[in-house]
CSV table of C-alpha atoms and ligand atoms in Angstrom, one decimal:
chain,number,residue,atom,x,y,z
A,1,MET,CA,112.9,110.3,213.4
A,2,LEU,CA,113.7,107.7,210.8
A,3,GLY,CA,111.9,104.5,211.3
A,4,GLU,CA,111.5,101.3,209.4
A,5,SER,CA,108.6,101.0,207.0
A,6,GLN,CA,107.2,97.9,205.4
A,7,ASP,CA,106.4,99.6,202.1
A,8,GLY,CA,109.7,100.9,201.1
A,9,PRO,CA,113.1,102.2,202.2
A,10,SER,CA,113.4,104.6,205.0
A,11,PRO,CA,113.1,108.2,204.0
A,12,GLU,CA,116.5,109.7,203.4
A,13,GLY,CA,115.6,113.3,204.2
A,14,ASP,CA,118.7,115.4,203.6
A,15,HIS,CA,121.1,112.8,204.9
A,16,PRO,CA,124.0,112.2,202.6
A,17,PRO,CA,124.9,108.7,201.6
A,18,TYR,CA,127.5,106.9,203.6
A,19,PRO,CA,130.3,105.9,201.3
A,20,VAL,CA,131.8,102.4,201.6
A,21,GLY,CA,134.0,100.1,199.4
A,22,LEU,CA,132.3,96.7,199.0
A,23,ARG,CA,134.8,93.8,198.8
A,24,LEU,CA,132.8,91.5,196.7
A,25,ALA,CA,135.3,88.8,195.8
A,26,GLY,CA,133.5,85.4,195.9
A,27,ARG,CA,130.3,87.0,197.1
A,28,ARG,CA,127.0,86.6,195.4
A,29,VAL,CA,125.7,89.7,193.7
A,30,VAL,CA,122.3,89.5,191.9
A,31,VAL,CA,121.6,91.6,188.9
A,32,VAL,CA,118.0,91.6,187.8
A,33,GLY,CA,117.5,92.8,184.2
A,34,GLY,CA,119.6,92.3,181.1
A,35,GLY,CA,119.6,95.7,179.3
A,36,HIS,CA,122.0,98.5,179.0
A,37,VAL,CA,122.3,99.3,182.7
A,38,ALA,CA,123.1,95.7,183.5
A,39,GLN,CA,125.6,95.7,180.7
A,40,ARG,CA,127.4,98.6,182.3
A,41,ARG,CA,127.4,97.2,185.8
A,42,VAL,CA,128.2,93.5,185.2
A,43,PRO,CA,131.8,93.9,183.9
A,44,ALA,CA,132.7,96.0,187.0
A,45,LEU,CA,131.2,93.4,189.3
A,46,ILE,CA,133.2,90.7,187.5
A,47,ALA,CA,136.3,92.8,187.9
A,48,ALA,CA,135.6,93.0,191.6
A,49,GLY,CA,135.5,89.2,191.7
A,50,ALA,CA,131.8,89.0,192.5
A,51,ASP,CA,129.9,85.8,192.0
A,52,VAL,CA,127.3,87.4,189.7
A,53,LEU,CA,123.8,85.9,189.2
A,54,LEU,CA,122.1,87.6,186.3
A,55,VAL,CA,118.3,87.1,186.1
A,56,SER,CA,116.5,88.1,183.0
A,57,PRO,CA,114.5,86.5,180.2
A,58,GLN,CA,116.5,88.5,177.6
A,59,VAL,CA,119.9,90.0,177.7
A,60,THR,CA,122.0,92.2,175.4
A,61,PRO,CA,124.5,90.5,173.1
A,62,ALA,CA,127.3,91.9,175.2
A,63,LEU,CA,125.9,90.3,178.4
A,64,GLU,CA,125.4,87.1,176.5
A,65,GLY,CA,129.1,87.2,175.7
A,66,LEU,CA,129.8,87.3,179.4
A,67,ALA,CA,127.8,84.1,180.1
A,68,GLY,CA,130.9,82.1,180.8
A,69,GLU,CA,131.9,84.4,183.6
A,70,ILE,CA,128.6,84.7,185.4
A,71,THR,CA,125.5,82.6,186.1
A,72,TRP,CA,122.6,83.6,183.9
A,73,GLU,CA,119.0,82.5,184.8
A,74,GLN,CA,117.0,83.1,181.6
A,75,ARG,CA,113.7,83.9,183.3
A,76,ARG,CA,111.9,86.4,185.4
A,77,PHE,CA,113.0,87.3,189.0
A,78,GLU,CA,111.9,85.2,191.9
A,79,PRO,CA,112.5,86.2,195.5
A,80,GLY,CA,114.5,83.0,196.1
A,81,ASP,CA,117.2,84.5,193.8
A,82,LEU,CA,118.2,86.6,196.7
A,83,ASP,CA,118.9,83.7,199.0
A,84,ASP,CA,122.7,84.1,199.1
A,85,ALA,CA,123.0,87.7,197.9
A,86,TRP,CA,125.1,90.3,199.6
A,87,TYR,CA,124.2,93.0,197.1
A,88,VAL,CA,121.6,93.5,194.4
A,89,VAL,CA,121.2,95.6,191.3
A,90,ALA,CA,117.6,96.1,190.1
A,91,ALA,CA,118.0,97.1,186.5
A,92,THR,CA,114.9,96.0,184.6
A,93,ASN,CA,113.1,98.5,182.4
A,94,ASP,CA,109.9,97.7,184.4
A,95,PRO,CA,109.5,99.9,187.5
A,96,HIS,CA,107.1,97.3,189.1
A,97,ALA,CA,109.7,94.6,188.7
A,98,ASN,CA,112.4,96.8,190.2
A,99,GLU,CA,110.0,97.7,193.0
A,100,LEU,CA,109.4,94.0,193.7
A,101,VAL,CA,113.2,93.3,193.9
A,102,SER,CA,114.0,96.3,196.1
A,103,THR,CA,111.1,95.6,198.5
A,104,GLU,CA,112.3,92.0,198.8
A,105,CYS,CA,115.8,93.3,199.5
A,106,GLU,CA,114.5,95.7,202.1
A,107,ARG,CA,112.8,92.9,203.9
A,108,ARG,CA,115.9,90.7,203.8
A,109,ARG,CA,118.2,93.7,204.7
A,110,ILE,CA,120.2,93.5,201.5
A,111,PHE,CA,121.5,96.7,200.0
A,112,CYS,CA,120.0,97.3,196.5
A,113,VAL,CA,120.5,99.9,193.8
A,114,ARG,CA,117.7,100.7,191.4
A,115,ALA,CA,118.1,101.8,187.9
A,116,ASP,CA,114.7,103.5,187.7
A,117,ASP,CA,114.3,105.3,191.0
A,118,ALA,CA,117.3,106.1,193.1
A,119,SER,CA,115.2,107.8,195.7
A,120,ALA,CA,113.5,104.5,196.4
A,121,ALA,CA,116.8,102.6,196.6
A,122,SER,CA,118.9,101.7,199.7
A,123,ALA,CA,122.2,102.2,197.8
A,124,TRP,CA,123.5,104.3,195.0
A,125,THR,CA,126.2,103.5,192.4
A,126,PRO,CA,128.9,106.2,192.3
A,127,ALA,CA,130.8,107.3,189.2
A,128,VAL,CA,134.0,105.4,189.4
A,129,GLY,CA,137.5,105.8,188.1
A,130,ARG,CA,140.7,104.0,188.8
A,131,HIS,CA,144.3,105.3,188.7
A,132,ALA,CA,147.5,103.7,189.9
A,133,GLY,CA,145.8,101.5,192.5
A,134,LEU,CA,143.4,104.3,193.6
A,135,THR,CA,139.7,104.0,193.3
A,136,VAL,CA,137.9,107.3,192.9
A,137,ALA,CA,134.1,107.2,193.5
A,138,VAL,CA,131.9,110.2,193.3
A,139,LEU,CA,128.3,110.5,194.5
A,140,ALA,CA,126.3,113.5,193.6
A,141,ASN,CA,122.9,113.8,195.1
A,142,ARG,CA,121.1,111.6,192.5
A,143,GLU,CA,122.7,113.7,189.6
A,144,PRO,CA,124.6,111.1,187.6
A,145,ARG,CA,125.8,113.6,185.1
A,146,LYS,CA,127.3,115.7,187.8
A,147,SER,CA,129.1,112.8,189.5
A,148,ALA,CA,130.4,111.6,186.1
A,149,GLY,CA,131.6,115.1,185.3
A,150,VAL,CA,133.5,115.5,188.6
A,151,ARG,CA,134.9,112.0,188.3
A,152,ASP,CA,136.2,112.8,184.8
A,153,GLU,CA,137.8,116.0,186.1
A,154,ILE,CA,139.5,114.2,189.0
A,155,MET,CA,140.7,111.4,186.7
A,156,GLY,CA,142.0,113.8,184.1
A,157,ALA,CA,143.9,115.7,186.8
A,158,LEU,CA,145.4,112.5,188.2
A,159,GLN,CA,146.4,111.4,184.7
A,160,ASP,CA,148.0,114.6,183.6
A,161,GLY,CA,149.6,115.1,186.9
A,162,THR,CA,147.7,118.3,187.8
A,163,LEU,CA,146.6,116.4,190.8
A,164,SER,CA,149.5,114.6,192.2
A,165,ALA,CA,149.0,111.2,193.8
A,166,ARG,CA,152.7,110.9,194.6
A,167,ALA,CA,152.2,108.7,197.7
A,168,THR,CA,150.6,106.1,195.5
A,169,HIS,CA,153.4,106.0,192.9
A,170,ASP,CA,155.8,103.1,192.4
A,171,ARG,CA,159.1,104.5,193.7
A,172,THR,CA,161.2,101.4,193.2
A,173,PRO,CA,164.6,102.2,191.8
A,174,GLY,CA,165.3,101.1,188.3
A,175,VAL,CA,164.6,102.0,184.7
A,176,VAL,CA,161.2,102.3,183.0
A,177,LEU,CA,161.4,102.4,179.2
A,178,VAL,CA,158.4,104.5,178.2
A,179,GLY,CA,156.9,105.0,174.7
A,180,GLY,CA,155.4,108.5,174.6
A,181,GLY,CA,153.4,108.3,171.3
A,182,PRO,CA,153.8,110.2,168.1
A,183,GLY,CA,154.0,113.7,169.6
A,184,ASP,CA,150.6,115.0,170.6
A,185,PRO,CA,150.6,114.8,174.4
A,186,ALA,CA,147.0,113.6,174.2
A,187,LEU,CA,148.3,110.4,172.5
A,188,ALA,CA,150.6,109.5,175.4
A,189,THR,CA,149.1,106.6,177.3
A,190,VAL,CA,147.8,106.8,180.9
A,191,ALA,CA,150.6,104.4,181.8
A,192,ALA,CA,153.2,106.7,180.2
A,193,ARG,CA,151.9,109.6,182.3
A,194,GLN,CA,151.9,107.6,185.4
A,195,ALA,CA,155.5,106.5,184.8
A,196,LEU,CA,156.5,110.2,184.3
A,197,ALA,CA,154.8,111.2,187.5
A,198,SER,CA,156.8,108.6,189.4
A,199,ALA,CA,160.2,109.6,188.0
A,200,ASP,CA,163.2,111.0,189.8
A,201,VAL,CA,165.1,111.3,186.5
A,202,VAL,CA,163.7,111.6,183.0
A,203,VAL,CA,166.0,110.8,180.0
A,204,ALA,CA,164.1,112.2,177.0
A,205,ASP,CA,164.6,111.7,173.3
A,206,ARG,CA,164.2,114.5,170.7
A,207,LEU,CA,161.0,112.9,169.4
A,208,ALA,CA,159.4,112.2,172.8
A,209,PRO,CA,156.4,114.5,173.4
A,210,ARG,CA,158.0,117.7,174.7
A,211,GLU,CA,154.9,119.2,176.3
A,212,LEU,CA,154.7,116.4,178.9
A,213,LEU,CA,158.2,117.4,180.1
A,214,ASP,CA,157.0,120.9,181.0
A,215,GLU,CA,154.6,119.3,183.5
A,216,LEU,CA,157.4,117.6,185.4
A,217,PRO,CA,157.9,118.8,189.0
A,218,ALA,CA,161.0,121.0,189.6
A,219,HIS,CA,162.9,118.3,191.6
A,220,VAL,CA,162.9,115.9,188.6
A,221,GLU,CA,166.2,115.8,186.8
A,222,LEU,CA,165.7,116.1,183.1
A,223,VAL,CA,168.5,114.7,180.8
A,224,ASP,CA,167.9,115.8,177.2
A,225,VAL,CA,169.4,113.3,174.9
A,226,ALA,CA,169.2,115.8,172.0
A,227,LYS,CA,171.9,117.7,173.8
A,228,LEU,CA,174.3,114.8,174.4
A,229,PRO,CA,177.4,114.9,172.2
A,230,ARG,CA,176.8,113.9,168.6
A,231,GLY,CA,177.5,110.6,166.9
A,232,ARG,CA,174.9,107.8,167.0
A,233,SER,CA,176.7,105.0,168.8
A,234,ALA,CA,178.6,107.4,171.2
A,235,THR,CA,175.2,108.9,172.1
A,236,GLN,CA,173.7,105.5,172.7
A,237,GLU,CA,176.5,104.6,175.0
A,238,ALA,CA,176.2,107.8,176.9
A,239,ILE,CA,172.4,107.1,177.3
A,240,ASN,CA,173.1,103.6,178.5
A,241,ASP,CA,175.6,104.9,181.0
A,242,VAL,CA,173.4,107.6,182.4
A,243,ILE,CA,170.3,105.4,182.9
A,244,VAL,CA,172.3,102.7,184.5
A,245,ALA,CA,174.3,105.2,186.7
A,246,ARG,CA,171.2,107.0,188.0
A,247,ALA,CA,169.3,103.7,188.7
A,248,ARG,CA,172.3,102.5,190.7
A,249,GLU,CA,172.1,105.7,192.7
A,250,GLY,CA,168.7,104.4,193.8
A,251,LYS,CA,166.7,106.7,191.4
A,252,ARG,CA,163.7,105.8,189.4
A,253,VAL,CA,164.6,106.6,185.8
A,254,VAL,CA,162.1,107.0,183.0
A,255,ARG,CA,163.7,106.6,179.6
A,256,PHE,CA,161.2,108.6,177.5
A,257,LYS,CA,161.0,107.9,173.8
A,258,GLY,CA,158.9,108.9,170.8
A,259,GLY,CA,156.3,106.4,169.5
A,260,ASP,CA,157.0,102.9,170.8
A,261,GLY,CA,160.4,102.2,172.2
A,262,PHE,CA,160.9,99.0,170.4
A,263,VAL,CA,160.0,100.3,166.9
A,264,PHE,CA,163.4,101.7,165.6
A,265,GLY,CA,163.9,103.2,169.0
A,266,ARG,CA,166.9,101.3,170.1
A,267,GLY,CA,164.9,100.5,173.2
A,268,TYR,CA,166.0,96.9,173.4
A,269,GLU,CA,169.7,98.0,173.5
A,270,GLU,CA,168.8,99.9,176.6
A,271,VAL,CA,167.0,96.9,178.1
A,272,LEU,CA,170.1,94.8,177.4
A,273,ALA,CA,172.4,97.4,179.0
A,274,CYS,CA,170.2,97.5,182.1
A,275,GLN,CA,170.2,93.7,182.3
A,276,ALA,CA,173.9,93.5,181.9
A,277,ALA,CA,174.3,96.0,184.8
A,278,GLY,CA,171.8,94.1,187.0
A,279,VAL,CA,169.4,97.1,187.0
A,280,PRO,CA,165.7,96.3,187.1
A,281,VAL,CA,164.0,97.4,183.8
A,282,SER,CA,160.4,97.5,182.7
A,283,VAL,CA,158.6,98.6,179.6
A,284,VAL,CA,155.6,100.8,178.9
A,285,PRO,CA,154.5,100.3,175.3
A,286,GLY,CA,153.7,103.4,173.3
A,287,ILE,CA,151.5,104.3,170.3
A,288,THR,CA,153.9,104.0,167.4
A,289,SER,CA,154.0,106.9,164.8
A,290,SER,CA,154.1,104.3,162.0
A,291,ILE,CA,150.4,103.6,162.4
A,292,ALA,CA,149.2,106.6,164.4
A,293,VAL,CA,150.6,109.4,162.2
A,294,PRO,CA,148.9,108.0,159.0
A,295,ALA,CA,145.7,107.5,161.1
A,296,ALA,CA,145.9,111.0,162.5
A,297,VAL,CA,145.6,112.4,158.9
A,298,GLY,CA,142.9,110.0,158.0
A,299,ILE,CA,144.9,107.4,156.2
A,300,PRO,CA,144.3,103.7,157.2
A,301,VAL,CA,147.3,101.4,156.9
A,302,THR,CA,144.9,98.5,155.9
A,303,HIS,CA,141.5,98.6,154.2
A,304,ARG,CA,139.3,95.8,153.2
A,305,GLY,CA,139.8,94.7,149.7
A,306,VAL,CA,142.7,97.1,149.2
A,307,ALA,CA,145.6,96.1,151.5
A,308,HIS,CA,145.8,93.0,153.6
A,309,GLU,CA,149.3,93.7,154.9
A,310,PHE,CA,151.4,96.7,155.9
A,311,THR,CA,155.2,96.7,156.2
A,312,VAL,CA,157.0,99.2,158.4
A,313,ILE,CA,160.5,99.8,157.1
A,314,SER,CA,163.4,102.0,158.3
A,315,GLY,CA,164.7,104.0,155.3
A,316,HIS,CA,167.8,105.3,157.1
A,317,LEU,CA,170.1,103.3,154.8
A,318,PRO,CA,169.9,103.6,151.0
A,319,PRO,CA,168.8,100.4,149.2
A,320,ASP,CA,172.2,99.6,147.9
A,321,HIS,CA,174.0,100.1,151.2
A,322,PRO,CA,176.1,97.0,152.1
A,323,GLN,CA,174.6,97.0,155.6
A,324,SER,CA,171.0,97.2,154.5
A,325,LEU,CA,168.9,94.3,155.9
A,326,VAL,CA,165.8,95.0,153.7
A,327,GLU,CA,164.9,92.9,150.7
A,328,TRP,CA,163.6,95.7,148.6
A,329,GLY,CA,162.9,93.4,145.7
A,330,ALA,CA,160.6,91.4,147.8
A,331,VAL,CA,158.9,94.6,149.2
A,332,ALA,CA,158.4,95.7,145.6
A,333,ARG,CA,156.6,92.5,144.8
A,334,MET,CA,154.1,92.8,147.7
A,335,ARG,CA,151.0,94.8,147.0
A,336,GLY,CA,150.2,96.0,150.6
A,337,THR,CA,151.0,99.3,152.3
A,338,VAL,CA,154.6,100.3,152.9
A,339,VAL,CA,155.3,102.7,155.8
A,340,LEU,CA,158.7,104.2,155.7
A,341,LEU,CA,160.3,105.8,158.7
A,342,MET,CA,163.6,107.8,158.8
A,343,ALA,CA,163.4,107.8,155.0
A,344,VAL,CA,163.3,111.5,154.0
A,345,HIS,CA,166.9,111.4,152.8
A,346,ASN,CA,166.7,108.2,150.9
A,347,ALA,CA,163.1,108.4,149.6
A,348,GLY,CA,164.0,109.0,146.0
A,349,ALA,CA,166.3,106.0,145.9
A,350,ILE,CA,163.8,103.8,147.7
A,351,ALA,CA,161.0,104.8,145.3
A,352,GLU,CA,163.3,103.9,142.4
A,353,VAL,CA,163.9,100.3,143.6
A,354,LEU,CA,160.3,99.8,144.3
A,355,VAL,CA,159.3,100.9,140.8
A,356,ALA,CA,162.2,98.9,139.3
A,357,GLY,CA,160.9,95.9,141.2
A,358,GLY,CA,157.3,96.1,139.9
A,359,ARG,CA,155.4,98.7,141.9
A,360,PRO,CA,153.6,101.1,139.5
A,361,ALA,CA,155.1,104.6,139.4
A,362,SER,CA,151.5,105.8,139.8
A,363,THR,CA,151.3,104.2,143.3
A,364,PRO,CA,149.9,106.9,145.7
A,365,VAL,CA,152.2,108.2,148.4
A,366,ALA,CA,151.5,110.4,151.3
A,367,VAL,CA,154.4,112.1,153.2
A,368,VAL,CA,153.2,113.2,156.7
A,369,VAL,CA,155.6,115.7,158.3
A,370,GLU,CA,155.5,116.3,162.0
A,371,GLY,CA,152.4,114.2,162.4
A,372,THR,CA,150.0,115.1,165.3
A,373,MET,CA,152.1,118.1,166.1
A,374,PRO,CA,151.4,121.8,165.5
A,375,GLU,CA,153.4,122.0,162.3
A,376,GLU,CA,151.8,118.9,160.8
A,377,ARG,CA,151.5,118.9,157.0
A,378,THR,CA,150.8,116.2,154.4
A,379,VAL,CA,152.4,116.1,150.9
A,380,LEU,CA,150.5,113.9,148.4
A,381,THR,CA,152.5,112.5,145.5
A,382,THR,CA,153.3,109.2,143.7
A,383,LEU,CA,156.2,106.8,143.8
A,384,GLY,CA,157.4,108.1,140.5
A,385,ALA,CA,157.5,111.7,141.8
A,386,LEU,CA,158.4,111.1,145.4
A,387,GLY,CA,162.1,112.1,145.3
A,388,ALA,CA,161.4,115.3,143.3
A,389,ASP,CA,158.5,116.3,145.5
A,390,ILE,CA,160.4,115.8,148.7
A,391,GLU,CA,162.9,118.3,147.4
A,392,ALA,CA,160.4,120.7,145.9
A,393,GLN,CA,158.3,120.7,149.1
A,394,SER,CA,161.4,121.0,151.4
A,395,VAL,CA,160.3,118.0,153.4
A,396,ARG,CA,162.5,117.7,156.6
A,397,PRO,CA,162.3,114.9,159.2
A,398,PRO,CA,160.5,113.7,161.1
A,399,ALA,CA,158.2,112.4,158.4
A,400,ILE,CA,156.3,109.2,157.7
A,401,ILE,CA,156.0,108.1,154.1
A,402,VAL,CA,152.9,105.9,153.3
A,403,VAL,CA,153.1,104.1,150.0
A,404,GLY,CA,150.0,102.2,148.6
A,405,ASP,CA,146.4,102.3,147.5
A,406,VAL,CA,145.2,103.1,151.0
A,407,VAL,CA,146.3,106.7,150.3
A,408,ALA,CA,143.9,106.8,147.3
A,409,VAL,CA,141.1,105.4,149.5
A,410,ALA,CA,141.6,108.2,151.9
A,411,ARG,CA,142.2,111.0,149.3
A,412,PRO,CA,139.8,110.1,146.5
A,413,GLU,CA,139.8,113.6,145.2
A,414,HIS,CA,143.5,113.3,144.5
A,415,TYR,CA,143.9,109.9,142.9
A,416,PRO,CA,142.0,107.5,140.6
A,417,ALA,CA,139.9,105.0,142.5
A,418,PRO,CA,142.0,101.9,143.5
A,419,GLU,CA,141.1,98.4,142.6
A,420,VAL,CA,139.1,96.8,145.3
A,421,VAL,CA,139.1,93.1,145.7
A,422,VAL,CA,136.2,92.1,148.0
A,423,PRO,CA,136.7,88.6,149.2
A,424,GLU,CA,133.9,86.1,148.6
A,425,ARG,CA,132.1,85.0,151.7
A,426,THR,CA,133.4,81.5,152.6
A,427,SER,CA,132.6,79.4,155.5
A,428,HIS,CA,135.5,78.8,158.0
A,429,ALA,CA,136.1,76.0,160.4
A,430,ALA,CA,134.5,76.4,163.8
A,431,GLY,CA,136.6,78.7,166.0
A,432,ASP,CA,138.2,80.3,163.0
A,433,ALA,CA,137.8,84.0,162.1
A,434,PRO,CA,134.5,85.1,160.7
A,435,ALA,CA,134.0,84.9,156.9
A,436,GLY,CA,135.8,87.7,155.1
A,437,ALA,CA,137.9,88.4,158.1
A,438,ALA,CA,141.0,88.4,156.0
A,439,GLY,CA,139.7,91.6,154.5
A,440,GLY,CA,139.0,92.9,158.0
A,441,THR,CA,135.3,92.8,159.0
A,442,GLY,CA,136.3,94.6,162.1
A,443,GLN,CA,134.3,92.2,164.2
A,444,ASP,CA,137.1,90.7,166.1
B,501,SAH,N1,159.9,104.6,168.0
B,501,SAH,C1,159.3,105.6,167.1
B,501,SAH,C2,160.1,105.7,165.8
B,501,SAH,C3,161.5,106.1,165.9
B,501,SAH,S1,162.4,106.3,164.4
B,501,SAH,C4,157.9,105.2,166.9
B,501,SAH,O1,157.5,104.1,167.2
B,501,SAH,O2,157.1,106.1,166.4
B,501,SAH,C5,162.1,108.0,164.1
B,501,SAH,C6,161.2,108.2,162.9
B,501,SAH,O3,159.9,108.0,163.2
B,501,SAH,C7,161.3,109.6,162.3
B,501,SAH,O4,162.4,109.8,161.4
B,501,SAH,C8,160.0,109.6,161.5
B,501,SAH,O5,160.1,108.8,160.3
B,501,SAH,C9,159.1,108.8,162.4
B,501,SAH,N2,158.3,109.7,163.3
B,501,SAH,C10,158.2,109.7,164.6
B,501,SAH,N3,157.3,110.6,165.1
B,501,SAH,C11,156.8,111.2,164.0
B,501,SAH,C12,155.9,112.2,163.8
B,501,SAH,N4,155.3,112.8,164.8
B,501,SAH,N5,155.6,112.6,162.5
B,501,SAH,C13,156.2,112.0,161.5
B,501,SAH,N6,157.1,111.1,161.6
B,501,SAH,C14,157.4,110.7,162.8
């Protein structure tokens, strides 16, 4: 028989906890303690809309940063703090203080979790994950590592589609323009995977991560753009036609692209085509190869004191081409990083105009071929030798060409040390960036 006891919660015996979803919007939740446990719990409580009262003489800087969204009483706990509470988190590092809170909760019949002693608590916090409007909560019998592990497996399976939550997917007809990242399927976003899992039709580019397409269920129609008839504009019209036609048939169409769909991806042409046809269209941003591919081989596009700008340029036209929209002379006069896409063919000519315009021929250059993919390789060279090295090393697209001293920062064994200009610390007006932010303190 389980009975009430004055000196603590009822013994649980072997009874499993009874799961429930608390709807805390607008309801008072009291968090006692301002350390790392509170720091993990409070953001989730805020996200649930709870009216959080935090009681603690000291709090972590992260909690202090939340002060505008919660009420913080900077003192020790008093029983009156529980007056309007629906739910309580006892998370001090002092077991006696937690005991005091949970005993008072027990007396008032308020459920209370305890950071120090789950067996003495009336409620437990599950390991939580969220996916496409689903909340996954896992409780292992007071074994947080186990519950987190199971939660991670469920979340992973939901995200990669191994575990299908089809009933929860958005099935509205229309087109979703999805950026798939640079190639490694691990660099596709959760939103990209969700969109793929909800598709009736997937129209995929050559550079979209192929491995994710293998995971598509058999009923999904796959249109491979690489196999459409050749010729750039004809291909684009055919793509526009197919996405609009399928959406008009009531299908949910995912237009799946490499990197980000709006970075040299002709994505906005497809948005316009959908709008012109009256077909609903939405956009899932992707991780663009222009930043991610250099990062994946350890090259930063900016570095404090070395590069305060980076410019991403399409090199698909040679510099002297009448339709070129790039001011190569201006680019040559800048000192920051230049990231060239679609530039393998014209690399030599581009290097020449950059040198002619003032960039030293010794400027370090990295050519990253098939970045983040199994055949990835990096060719290190200089602006002066770029054209010849592309030939000599048989570089073929897709490749990203990174021009600038950041390459020397990342490959010091290969290049002389670059000049580093460390900004002096200056005071800024209130509300401005922290001193030295132009060089990237990384604090924002
Ligand atoms: N929308 C894409 C870029 C499309 S343009 C994005 O945001 O990443 C195509 C060019 O991108 C290629 O010619 C190449 O220069 C570059 N690129 C894309 N993926 C790449 C990869 N995995 N490795 C190297 N270069 C890549």
